PDB file of C-alpha atoms in Angstrom:
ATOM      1  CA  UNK A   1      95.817  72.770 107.631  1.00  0.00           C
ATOM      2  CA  UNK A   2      98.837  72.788 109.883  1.00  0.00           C
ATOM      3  CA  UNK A   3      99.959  75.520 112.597  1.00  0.00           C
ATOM      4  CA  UNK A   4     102.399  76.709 110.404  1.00  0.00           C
ATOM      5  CA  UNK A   5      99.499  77.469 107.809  1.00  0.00           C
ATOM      6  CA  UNK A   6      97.608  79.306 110.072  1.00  0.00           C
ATOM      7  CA  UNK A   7     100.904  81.568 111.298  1.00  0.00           C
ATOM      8  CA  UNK A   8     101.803  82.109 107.577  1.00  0.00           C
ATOM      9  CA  UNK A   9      98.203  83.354 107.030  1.00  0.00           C
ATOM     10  CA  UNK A  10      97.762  85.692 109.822  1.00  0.00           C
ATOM     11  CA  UNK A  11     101.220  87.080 108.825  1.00  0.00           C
ATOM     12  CA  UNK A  12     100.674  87.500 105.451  1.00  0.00           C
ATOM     13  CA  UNK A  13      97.176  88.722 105.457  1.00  0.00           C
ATOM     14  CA  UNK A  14      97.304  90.539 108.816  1.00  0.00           C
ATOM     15  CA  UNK A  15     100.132  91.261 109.820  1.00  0.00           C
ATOM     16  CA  UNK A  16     100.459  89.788 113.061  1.00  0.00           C
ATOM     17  CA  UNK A  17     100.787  86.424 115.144  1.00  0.00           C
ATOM     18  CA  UNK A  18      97.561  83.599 115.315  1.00  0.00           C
ATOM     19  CA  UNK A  19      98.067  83.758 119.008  1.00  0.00           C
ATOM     20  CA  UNK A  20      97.969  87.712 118.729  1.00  0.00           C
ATOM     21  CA  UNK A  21      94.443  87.916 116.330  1.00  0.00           C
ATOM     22  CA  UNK A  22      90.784  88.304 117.747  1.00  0.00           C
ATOM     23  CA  UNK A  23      88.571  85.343 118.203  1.00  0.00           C
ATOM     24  CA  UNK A  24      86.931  86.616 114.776  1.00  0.00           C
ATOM     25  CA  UNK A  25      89.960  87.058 113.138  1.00  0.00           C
ATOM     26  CA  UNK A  26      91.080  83.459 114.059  1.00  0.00           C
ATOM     27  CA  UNK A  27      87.966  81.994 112.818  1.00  0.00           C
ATOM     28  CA  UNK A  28      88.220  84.024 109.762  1.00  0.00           C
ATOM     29  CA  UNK A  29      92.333  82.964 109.163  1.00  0.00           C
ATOM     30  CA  UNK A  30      90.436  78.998 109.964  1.00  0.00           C
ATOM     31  CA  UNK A  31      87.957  79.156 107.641  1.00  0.00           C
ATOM     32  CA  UNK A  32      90.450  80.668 104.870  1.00  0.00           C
ATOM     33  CA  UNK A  33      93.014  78.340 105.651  1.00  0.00           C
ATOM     34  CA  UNK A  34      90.288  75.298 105.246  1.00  0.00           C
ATOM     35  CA  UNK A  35      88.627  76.836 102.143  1.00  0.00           C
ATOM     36  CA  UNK A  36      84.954  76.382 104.361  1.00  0.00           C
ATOM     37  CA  UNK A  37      82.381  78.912 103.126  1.00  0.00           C
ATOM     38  CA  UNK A  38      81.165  80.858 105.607  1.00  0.00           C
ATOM     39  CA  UNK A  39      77.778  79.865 105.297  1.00  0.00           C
ATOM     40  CA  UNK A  40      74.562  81.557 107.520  1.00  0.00           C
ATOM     41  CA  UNK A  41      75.069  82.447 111.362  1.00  0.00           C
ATOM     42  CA  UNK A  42      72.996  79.835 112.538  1.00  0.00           C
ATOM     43  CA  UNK A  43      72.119  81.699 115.569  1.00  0.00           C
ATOM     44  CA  UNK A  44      70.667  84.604 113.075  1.00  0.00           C
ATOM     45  CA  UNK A  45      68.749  81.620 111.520  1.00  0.00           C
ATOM     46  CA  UNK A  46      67.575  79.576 114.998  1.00  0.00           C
ATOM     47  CA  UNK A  47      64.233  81.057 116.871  1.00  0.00           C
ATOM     48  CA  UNK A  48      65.271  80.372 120.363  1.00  0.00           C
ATOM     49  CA  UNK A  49      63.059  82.636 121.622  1.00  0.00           C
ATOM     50  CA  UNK A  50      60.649  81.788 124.597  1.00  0.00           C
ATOM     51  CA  UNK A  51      56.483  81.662 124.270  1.00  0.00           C
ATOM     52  CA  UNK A  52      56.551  84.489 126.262  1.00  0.00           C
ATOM     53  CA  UNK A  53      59.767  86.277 123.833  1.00  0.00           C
ATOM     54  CA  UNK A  54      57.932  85.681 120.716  1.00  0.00           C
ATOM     55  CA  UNK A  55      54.383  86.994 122.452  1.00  0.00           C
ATOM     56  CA  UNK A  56      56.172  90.243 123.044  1.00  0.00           C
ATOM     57  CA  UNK A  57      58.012  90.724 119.852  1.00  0.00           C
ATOM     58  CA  UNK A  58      54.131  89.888 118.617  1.00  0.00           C
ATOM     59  CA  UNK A  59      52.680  92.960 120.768  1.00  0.00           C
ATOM     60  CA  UNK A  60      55.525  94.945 119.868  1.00  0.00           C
ATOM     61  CA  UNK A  61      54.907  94.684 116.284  1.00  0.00           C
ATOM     62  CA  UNK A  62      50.909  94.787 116.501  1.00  0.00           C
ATOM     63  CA  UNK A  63      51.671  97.916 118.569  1.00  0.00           C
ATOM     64  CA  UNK A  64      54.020  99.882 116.381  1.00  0.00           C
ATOM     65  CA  UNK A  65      51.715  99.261 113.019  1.00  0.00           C
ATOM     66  CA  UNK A  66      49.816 102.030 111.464  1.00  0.00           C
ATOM     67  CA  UNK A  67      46.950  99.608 111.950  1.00  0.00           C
ATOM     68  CA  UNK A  68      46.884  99.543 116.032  1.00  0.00           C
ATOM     69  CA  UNK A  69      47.405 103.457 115.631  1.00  0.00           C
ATOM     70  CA  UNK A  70      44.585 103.937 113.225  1.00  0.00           C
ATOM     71  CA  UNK A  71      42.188 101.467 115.044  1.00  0.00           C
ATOM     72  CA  UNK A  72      42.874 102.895 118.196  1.00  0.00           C
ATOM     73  CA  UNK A  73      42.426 106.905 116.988  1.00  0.00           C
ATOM     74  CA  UNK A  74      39.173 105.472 116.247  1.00  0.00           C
ATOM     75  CA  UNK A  75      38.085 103.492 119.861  1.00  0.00           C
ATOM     76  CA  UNK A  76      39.058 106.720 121.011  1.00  0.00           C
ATOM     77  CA  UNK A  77      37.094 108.492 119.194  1.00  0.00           C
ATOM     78  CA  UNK A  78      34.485 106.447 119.254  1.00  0.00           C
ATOM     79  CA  UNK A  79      34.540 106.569 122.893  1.00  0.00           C
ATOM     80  CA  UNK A  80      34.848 109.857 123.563  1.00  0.00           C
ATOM     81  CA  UNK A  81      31.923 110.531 121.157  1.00  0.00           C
ATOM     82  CA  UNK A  82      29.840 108.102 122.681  1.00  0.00           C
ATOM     83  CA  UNK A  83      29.870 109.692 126.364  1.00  0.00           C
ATOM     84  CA  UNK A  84      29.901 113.250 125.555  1.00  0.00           C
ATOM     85  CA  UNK A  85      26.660 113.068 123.328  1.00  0.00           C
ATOM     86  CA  UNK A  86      24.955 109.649 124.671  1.00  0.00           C
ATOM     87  CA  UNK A  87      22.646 110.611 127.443  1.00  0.00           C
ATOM     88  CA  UNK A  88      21.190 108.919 129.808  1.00  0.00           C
ATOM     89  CA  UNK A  89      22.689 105.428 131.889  1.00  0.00           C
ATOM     90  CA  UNK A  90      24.516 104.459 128.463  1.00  0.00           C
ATOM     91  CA  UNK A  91      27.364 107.296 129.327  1.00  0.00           C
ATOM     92  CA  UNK A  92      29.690 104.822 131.638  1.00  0.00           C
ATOM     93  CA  UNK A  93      32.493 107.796 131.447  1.00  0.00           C
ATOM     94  CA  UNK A  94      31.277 111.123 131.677  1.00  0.00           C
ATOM     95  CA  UNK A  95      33.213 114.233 130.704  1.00  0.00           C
ATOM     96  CA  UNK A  96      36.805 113.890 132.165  1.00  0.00           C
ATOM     97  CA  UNK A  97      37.266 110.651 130.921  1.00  0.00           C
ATOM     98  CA  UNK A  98      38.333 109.370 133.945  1.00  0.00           C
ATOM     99  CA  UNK A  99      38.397 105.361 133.077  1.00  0.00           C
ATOM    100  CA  UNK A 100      39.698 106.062 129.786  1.00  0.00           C
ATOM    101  CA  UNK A 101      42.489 107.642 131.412  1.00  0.00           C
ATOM    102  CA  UNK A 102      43.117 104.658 133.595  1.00  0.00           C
ATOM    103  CA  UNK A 103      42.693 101.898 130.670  1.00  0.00           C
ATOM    104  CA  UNK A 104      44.995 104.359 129.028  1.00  0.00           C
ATOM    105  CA  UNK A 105      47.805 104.630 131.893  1.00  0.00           C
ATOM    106  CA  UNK A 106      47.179 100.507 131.950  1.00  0.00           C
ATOM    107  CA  UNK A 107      47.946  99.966 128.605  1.00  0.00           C
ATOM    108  CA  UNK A 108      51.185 101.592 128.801  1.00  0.00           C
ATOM    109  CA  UNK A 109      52.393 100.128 131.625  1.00  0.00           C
ATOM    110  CA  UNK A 110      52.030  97.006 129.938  1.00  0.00           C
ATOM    111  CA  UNK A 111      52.474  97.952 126.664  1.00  0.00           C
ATOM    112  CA  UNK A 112      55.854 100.107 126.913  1.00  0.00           C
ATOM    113  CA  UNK A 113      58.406  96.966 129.045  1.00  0.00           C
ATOM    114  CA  UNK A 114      56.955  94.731 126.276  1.00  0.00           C
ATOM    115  CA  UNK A 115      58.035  96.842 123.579  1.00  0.00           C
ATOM    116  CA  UNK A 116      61.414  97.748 125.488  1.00  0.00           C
ATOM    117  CA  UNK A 117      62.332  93.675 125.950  1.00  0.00           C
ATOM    118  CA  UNK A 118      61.257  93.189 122.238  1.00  0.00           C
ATOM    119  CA  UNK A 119      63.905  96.216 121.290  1.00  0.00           C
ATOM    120  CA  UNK A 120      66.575  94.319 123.881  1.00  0.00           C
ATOM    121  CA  UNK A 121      66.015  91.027 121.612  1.00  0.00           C
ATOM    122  CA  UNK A 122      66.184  92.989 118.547  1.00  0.00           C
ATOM    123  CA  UNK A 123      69.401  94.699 119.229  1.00  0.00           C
ATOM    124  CA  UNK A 124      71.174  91.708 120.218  1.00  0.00           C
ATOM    125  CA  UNK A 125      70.086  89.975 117.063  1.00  0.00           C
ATOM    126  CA  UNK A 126      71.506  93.235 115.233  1.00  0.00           C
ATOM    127  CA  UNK A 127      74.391  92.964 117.057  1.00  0.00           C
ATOM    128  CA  UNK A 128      75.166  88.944 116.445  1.00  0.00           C
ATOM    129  CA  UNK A 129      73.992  90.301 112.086  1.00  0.00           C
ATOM    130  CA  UNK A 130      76.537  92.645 112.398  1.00  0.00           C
ATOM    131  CA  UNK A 131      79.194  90.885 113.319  1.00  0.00           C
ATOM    132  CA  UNK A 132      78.333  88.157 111.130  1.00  0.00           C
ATOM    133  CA  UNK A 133      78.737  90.560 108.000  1.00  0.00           C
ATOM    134  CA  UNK A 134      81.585  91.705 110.051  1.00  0.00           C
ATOM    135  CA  UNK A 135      82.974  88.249 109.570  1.00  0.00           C
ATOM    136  CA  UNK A 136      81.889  87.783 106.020  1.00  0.00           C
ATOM    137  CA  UNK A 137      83.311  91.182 105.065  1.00  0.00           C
ATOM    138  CA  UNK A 138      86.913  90.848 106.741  1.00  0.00           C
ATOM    139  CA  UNK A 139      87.124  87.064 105.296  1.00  0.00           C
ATOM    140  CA  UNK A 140      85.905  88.471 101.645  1.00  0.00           C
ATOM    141  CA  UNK A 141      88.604  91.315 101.884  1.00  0.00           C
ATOM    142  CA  UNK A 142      91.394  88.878 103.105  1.00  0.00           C
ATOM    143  CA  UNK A 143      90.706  86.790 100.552  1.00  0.00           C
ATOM    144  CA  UNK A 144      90.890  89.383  97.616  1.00  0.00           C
ATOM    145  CA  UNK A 145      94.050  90.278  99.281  1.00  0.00           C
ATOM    146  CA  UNK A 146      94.938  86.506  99.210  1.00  0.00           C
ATOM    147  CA  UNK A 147      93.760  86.656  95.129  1.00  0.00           C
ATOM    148  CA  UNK A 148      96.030  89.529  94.868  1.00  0.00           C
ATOM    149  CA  UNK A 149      99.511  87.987  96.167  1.00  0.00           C
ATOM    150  CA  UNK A 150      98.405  84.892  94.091  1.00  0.00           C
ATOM    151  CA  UNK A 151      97.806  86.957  91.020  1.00  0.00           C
ATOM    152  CA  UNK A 152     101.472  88.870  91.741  1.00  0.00           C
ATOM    153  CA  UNK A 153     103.126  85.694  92.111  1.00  0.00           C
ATOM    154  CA  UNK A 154     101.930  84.299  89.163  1.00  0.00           C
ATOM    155  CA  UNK A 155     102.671  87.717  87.346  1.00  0.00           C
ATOM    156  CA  UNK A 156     106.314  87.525  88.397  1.00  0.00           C
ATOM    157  CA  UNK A 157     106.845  84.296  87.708  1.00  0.00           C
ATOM    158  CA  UNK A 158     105.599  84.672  84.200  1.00  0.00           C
ATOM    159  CA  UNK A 159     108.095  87.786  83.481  1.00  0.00           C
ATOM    160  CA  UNK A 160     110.602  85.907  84.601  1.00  0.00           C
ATOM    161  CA  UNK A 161     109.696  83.020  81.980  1.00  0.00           C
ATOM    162  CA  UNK A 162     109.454  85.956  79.463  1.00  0.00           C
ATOM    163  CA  UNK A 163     113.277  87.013  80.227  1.00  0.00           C
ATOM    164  CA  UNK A 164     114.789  83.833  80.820  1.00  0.00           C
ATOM    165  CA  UNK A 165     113.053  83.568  76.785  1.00  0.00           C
ATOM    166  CA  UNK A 166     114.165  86.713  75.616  1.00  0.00           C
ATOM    167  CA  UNK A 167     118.005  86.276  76.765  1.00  0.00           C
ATOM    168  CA  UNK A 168     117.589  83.119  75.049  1.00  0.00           C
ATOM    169  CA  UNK A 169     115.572  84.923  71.789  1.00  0.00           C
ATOM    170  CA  UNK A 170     118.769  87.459  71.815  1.00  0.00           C
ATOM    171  CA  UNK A 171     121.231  84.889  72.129  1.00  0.00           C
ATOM    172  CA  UNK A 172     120.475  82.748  69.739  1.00  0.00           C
ATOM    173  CA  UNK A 173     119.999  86.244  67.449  1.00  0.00           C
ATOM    174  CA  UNK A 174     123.535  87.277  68.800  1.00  0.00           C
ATOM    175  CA  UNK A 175     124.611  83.504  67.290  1.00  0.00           C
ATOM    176  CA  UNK A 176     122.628  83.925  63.974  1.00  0.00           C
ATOM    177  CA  UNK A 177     124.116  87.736  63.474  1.00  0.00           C
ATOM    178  CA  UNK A 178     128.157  86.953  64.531  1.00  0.00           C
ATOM    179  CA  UNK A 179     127.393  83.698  61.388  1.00  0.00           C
ATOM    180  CA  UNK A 180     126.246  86.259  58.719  1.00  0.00           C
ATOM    181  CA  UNK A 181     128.675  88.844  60.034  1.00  0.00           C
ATOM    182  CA  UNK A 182     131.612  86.038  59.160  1.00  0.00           C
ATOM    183  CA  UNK A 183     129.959  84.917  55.654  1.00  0.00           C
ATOM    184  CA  UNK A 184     129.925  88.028  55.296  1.00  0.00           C
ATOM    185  CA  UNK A 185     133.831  88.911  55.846  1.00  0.00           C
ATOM    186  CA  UNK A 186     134.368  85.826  53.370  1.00  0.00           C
TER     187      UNK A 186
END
């Protein structure tokens, strides 16, 4: 479609200039003015992500299940049990639980950057979602608005066809009345 397409459709649905919209808005007055769908974000639908991205999004996920939770309550437990009531050279961790504690502070060392870069990766693909739908939703709304003066348009024009046929209707009444109104004087 020409420039002058693309001004007449950022006036008309917006308000404003092209030059004056928001890279979104322009691509949403484009795709309008070309009739494209919209189609999938195909950044939302690519996996870009590294070995070492999808290994933490992996530990991430293993770590915040009800599974890991459960399965670790019970190593704890397990653990625990075993050097409080084992005696002998089996107990490897006596009372304070002093290598526990340091597997423990371990684990979340590890365990709590992983999660945080897997929550990074997950807010920037909420982010690039959101304003996808924001996209969808401001090209769906322009559109109904586009329906709308299409709708009008056609609405007036079709009242006007109904006049321009009812001054006609009356004057050919007007015609057929002033005849019998003569005869009638005869």
């Amino acid at each position: 479609m020409s420039e002058q397409a693309h001004q007449q459709l950022a006036k008309q649905l917006l308000g404003c200039r092209y030059e004056e919209l928001s890279p979104v808005q322009r691509s949403v007055i484009d795709l309008i003015a070309t009739e494209a769908p919209s189609g999938v974000n195909k950044a939302l639908k690519h996996d870009d992500r590294t070995f070492g991205a999808r290994l933490a999004d992996h530990v991430a996920a293993v770590g915040g299940s009800w599974g890991f939770i459960i399965g670790f309550g019970v190593f704890l437990t397990v653990w625990m049990a075993w050097n409080v009531f084992v005696k002998g050279k089996v107990n490897f961790d006596p009372y304070p639980f002093i290598f526990l504690n340091l597997m423990l502070s371990m684990l979340a060392a590890i365990q709590a950057p992983v999660i945080m870069m897997s929550q990074n990766r997950a807010a920037a693909r909420d982010r690039e979602a959101a304003e996808h739908d924001y996209l969808v939703n401001l090209r769906a709304e322009l559109e109904i608005m586009h329906l709308h003066d299409k709708v009008d348009e056609m609405r007036d024009q079709q009242m006007i066809e109904l006049l321009k046929q009812q001054r006609e209707a009356i004057r050919l009444l007007k015609g057929q009345v002033e005849k019998l109104a003569a005869k009638a004087k005869i």
